[in-house]
Short mmCIF file of C-alpha atoms in Angstrom, two decimals:
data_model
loop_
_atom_site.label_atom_id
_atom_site.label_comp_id
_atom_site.label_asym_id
_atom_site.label_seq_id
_atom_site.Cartn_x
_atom_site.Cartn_y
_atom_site.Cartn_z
CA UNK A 269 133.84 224.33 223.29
CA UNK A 270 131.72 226.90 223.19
CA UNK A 271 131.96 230.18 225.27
CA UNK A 272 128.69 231.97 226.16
CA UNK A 273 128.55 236.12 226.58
CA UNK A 274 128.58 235.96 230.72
CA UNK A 275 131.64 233.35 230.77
CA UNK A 276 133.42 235.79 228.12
CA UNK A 277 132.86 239.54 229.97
CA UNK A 278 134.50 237.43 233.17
CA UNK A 279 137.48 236.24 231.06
CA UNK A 280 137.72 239.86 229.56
CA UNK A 281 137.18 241.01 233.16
CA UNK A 282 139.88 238.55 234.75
CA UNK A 283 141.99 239.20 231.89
CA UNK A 284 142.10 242.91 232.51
CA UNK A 285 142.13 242.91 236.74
CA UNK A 286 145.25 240.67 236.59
CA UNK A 287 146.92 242.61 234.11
CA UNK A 288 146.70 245.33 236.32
CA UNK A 289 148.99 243.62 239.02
CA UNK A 290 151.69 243.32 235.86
CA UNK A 291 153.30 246.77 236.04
CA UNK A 292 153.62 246.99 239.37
CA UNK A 293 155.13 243.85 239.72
CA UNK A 294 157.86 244.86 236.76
CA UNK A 295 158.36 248.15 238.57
CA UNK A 296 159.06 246.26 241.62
CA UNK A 297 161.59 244.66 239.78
CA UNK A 298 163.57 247.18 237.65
CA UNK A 299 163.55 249.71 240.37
CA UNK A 300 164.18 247.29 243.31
CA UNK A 301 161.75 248.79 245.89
CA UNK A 302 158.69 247.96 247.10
CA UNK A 303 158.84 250.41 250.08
CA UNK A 304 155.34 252.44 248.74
CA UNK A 305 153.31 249.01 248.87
CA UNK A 306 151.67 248.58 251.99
CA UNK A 307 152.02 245.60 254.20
CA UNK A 308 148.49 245.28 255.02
CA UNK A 309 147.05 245.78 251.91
CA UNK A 310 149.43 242.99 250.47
CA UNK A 311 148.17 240.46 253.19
CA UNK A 312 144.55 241.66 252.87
CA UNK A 313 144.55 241.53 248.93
CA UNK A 314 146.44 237.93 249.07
CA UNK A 315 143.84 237.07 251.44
CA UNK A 316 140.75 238.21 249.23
CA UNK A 317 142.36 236.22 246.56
CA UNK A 318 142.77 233.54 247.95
CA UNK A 319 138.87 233.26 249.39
CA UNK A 320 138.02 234.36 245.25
CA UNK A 321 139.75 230.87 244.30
CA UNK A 322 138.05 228.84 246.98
CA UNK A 323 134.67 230.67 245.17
CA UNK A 324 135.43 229.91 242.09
CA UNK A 325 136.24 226.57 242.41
CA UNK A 326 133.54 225.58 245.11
CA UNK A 327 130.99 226.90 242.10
CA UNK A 328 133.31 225.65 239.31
CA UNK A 329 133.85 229.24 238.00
CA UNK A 330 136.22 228.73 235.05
CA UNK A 331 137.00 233.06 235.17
CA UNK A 332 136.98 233.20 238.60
CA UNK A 333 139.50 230.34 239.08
CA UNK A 334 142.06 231.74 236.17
CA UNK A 335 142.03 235.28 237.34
CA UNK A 336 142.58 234.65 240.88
CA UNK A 337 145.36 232.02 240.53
CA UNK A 338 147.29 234.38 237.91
CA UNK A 339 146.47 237.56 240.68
CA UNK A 340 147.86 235.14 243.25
CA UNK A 341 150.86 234.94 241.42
CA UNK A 342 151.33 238.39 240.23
CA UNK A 343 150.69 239.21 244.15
CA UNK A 344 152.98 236.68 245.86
CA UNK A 345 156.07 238.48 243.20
CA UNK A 346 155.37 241.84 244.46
CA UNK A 347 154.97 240.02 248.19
CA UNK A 348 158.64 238.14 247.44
CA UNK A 349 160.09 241.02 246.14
CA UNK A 350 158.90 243.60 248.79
CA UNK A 351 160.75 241.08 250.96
CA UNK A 352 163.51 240.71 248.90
CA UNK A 353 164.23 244.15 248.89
CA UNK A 354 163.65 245.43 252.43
CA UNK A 355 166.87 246.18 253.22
CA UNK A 356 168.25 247.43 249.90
CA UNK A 357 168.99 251.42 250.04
#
């Protein structure tokens, strides 16, 4: 299978947007607060994401698709966690 130039920058692009959700989602974790992520922006990113996969997939958008589902997933931890830990002083 070959990969040309525009599908590559949107895997590098993906790649590097989703990553970005990563350390915020560990620091969720180890430090067991999410009380500086804001509700809304949660809902209104998981919401953008989710309209990004219906894109991608409606035009067959391999980056698209990959990005979005991983960002989904990096989102819905942070989401689960800042629920997880919303009463923990």
């Amino acid at each position: 299978m070959k990969i040309d130039f525009i599908t590559l920058l949107g895997l590098i692009a993906g790649i590097l947007t989703t990553l970005a959700y990563l350390p915020q989602a560990i620091k969720t974790w180890q430090s067991k607060s999410a009380d500086d992520i804001s509700w809304s922006m949660l809902i209104i990113l998981s919401v953008g994401i989710v309209l990004w996969l219906v894109y991608g997939v409606s035009i067959r958008n391999i980056p698209l698709i990959v990005a979005n589902v991983v960002t989904f997933f990096l989102t819905s931890i942070i989401l689960v966690l800042k629920i997880r830990y919303k009463n923990v002083v």
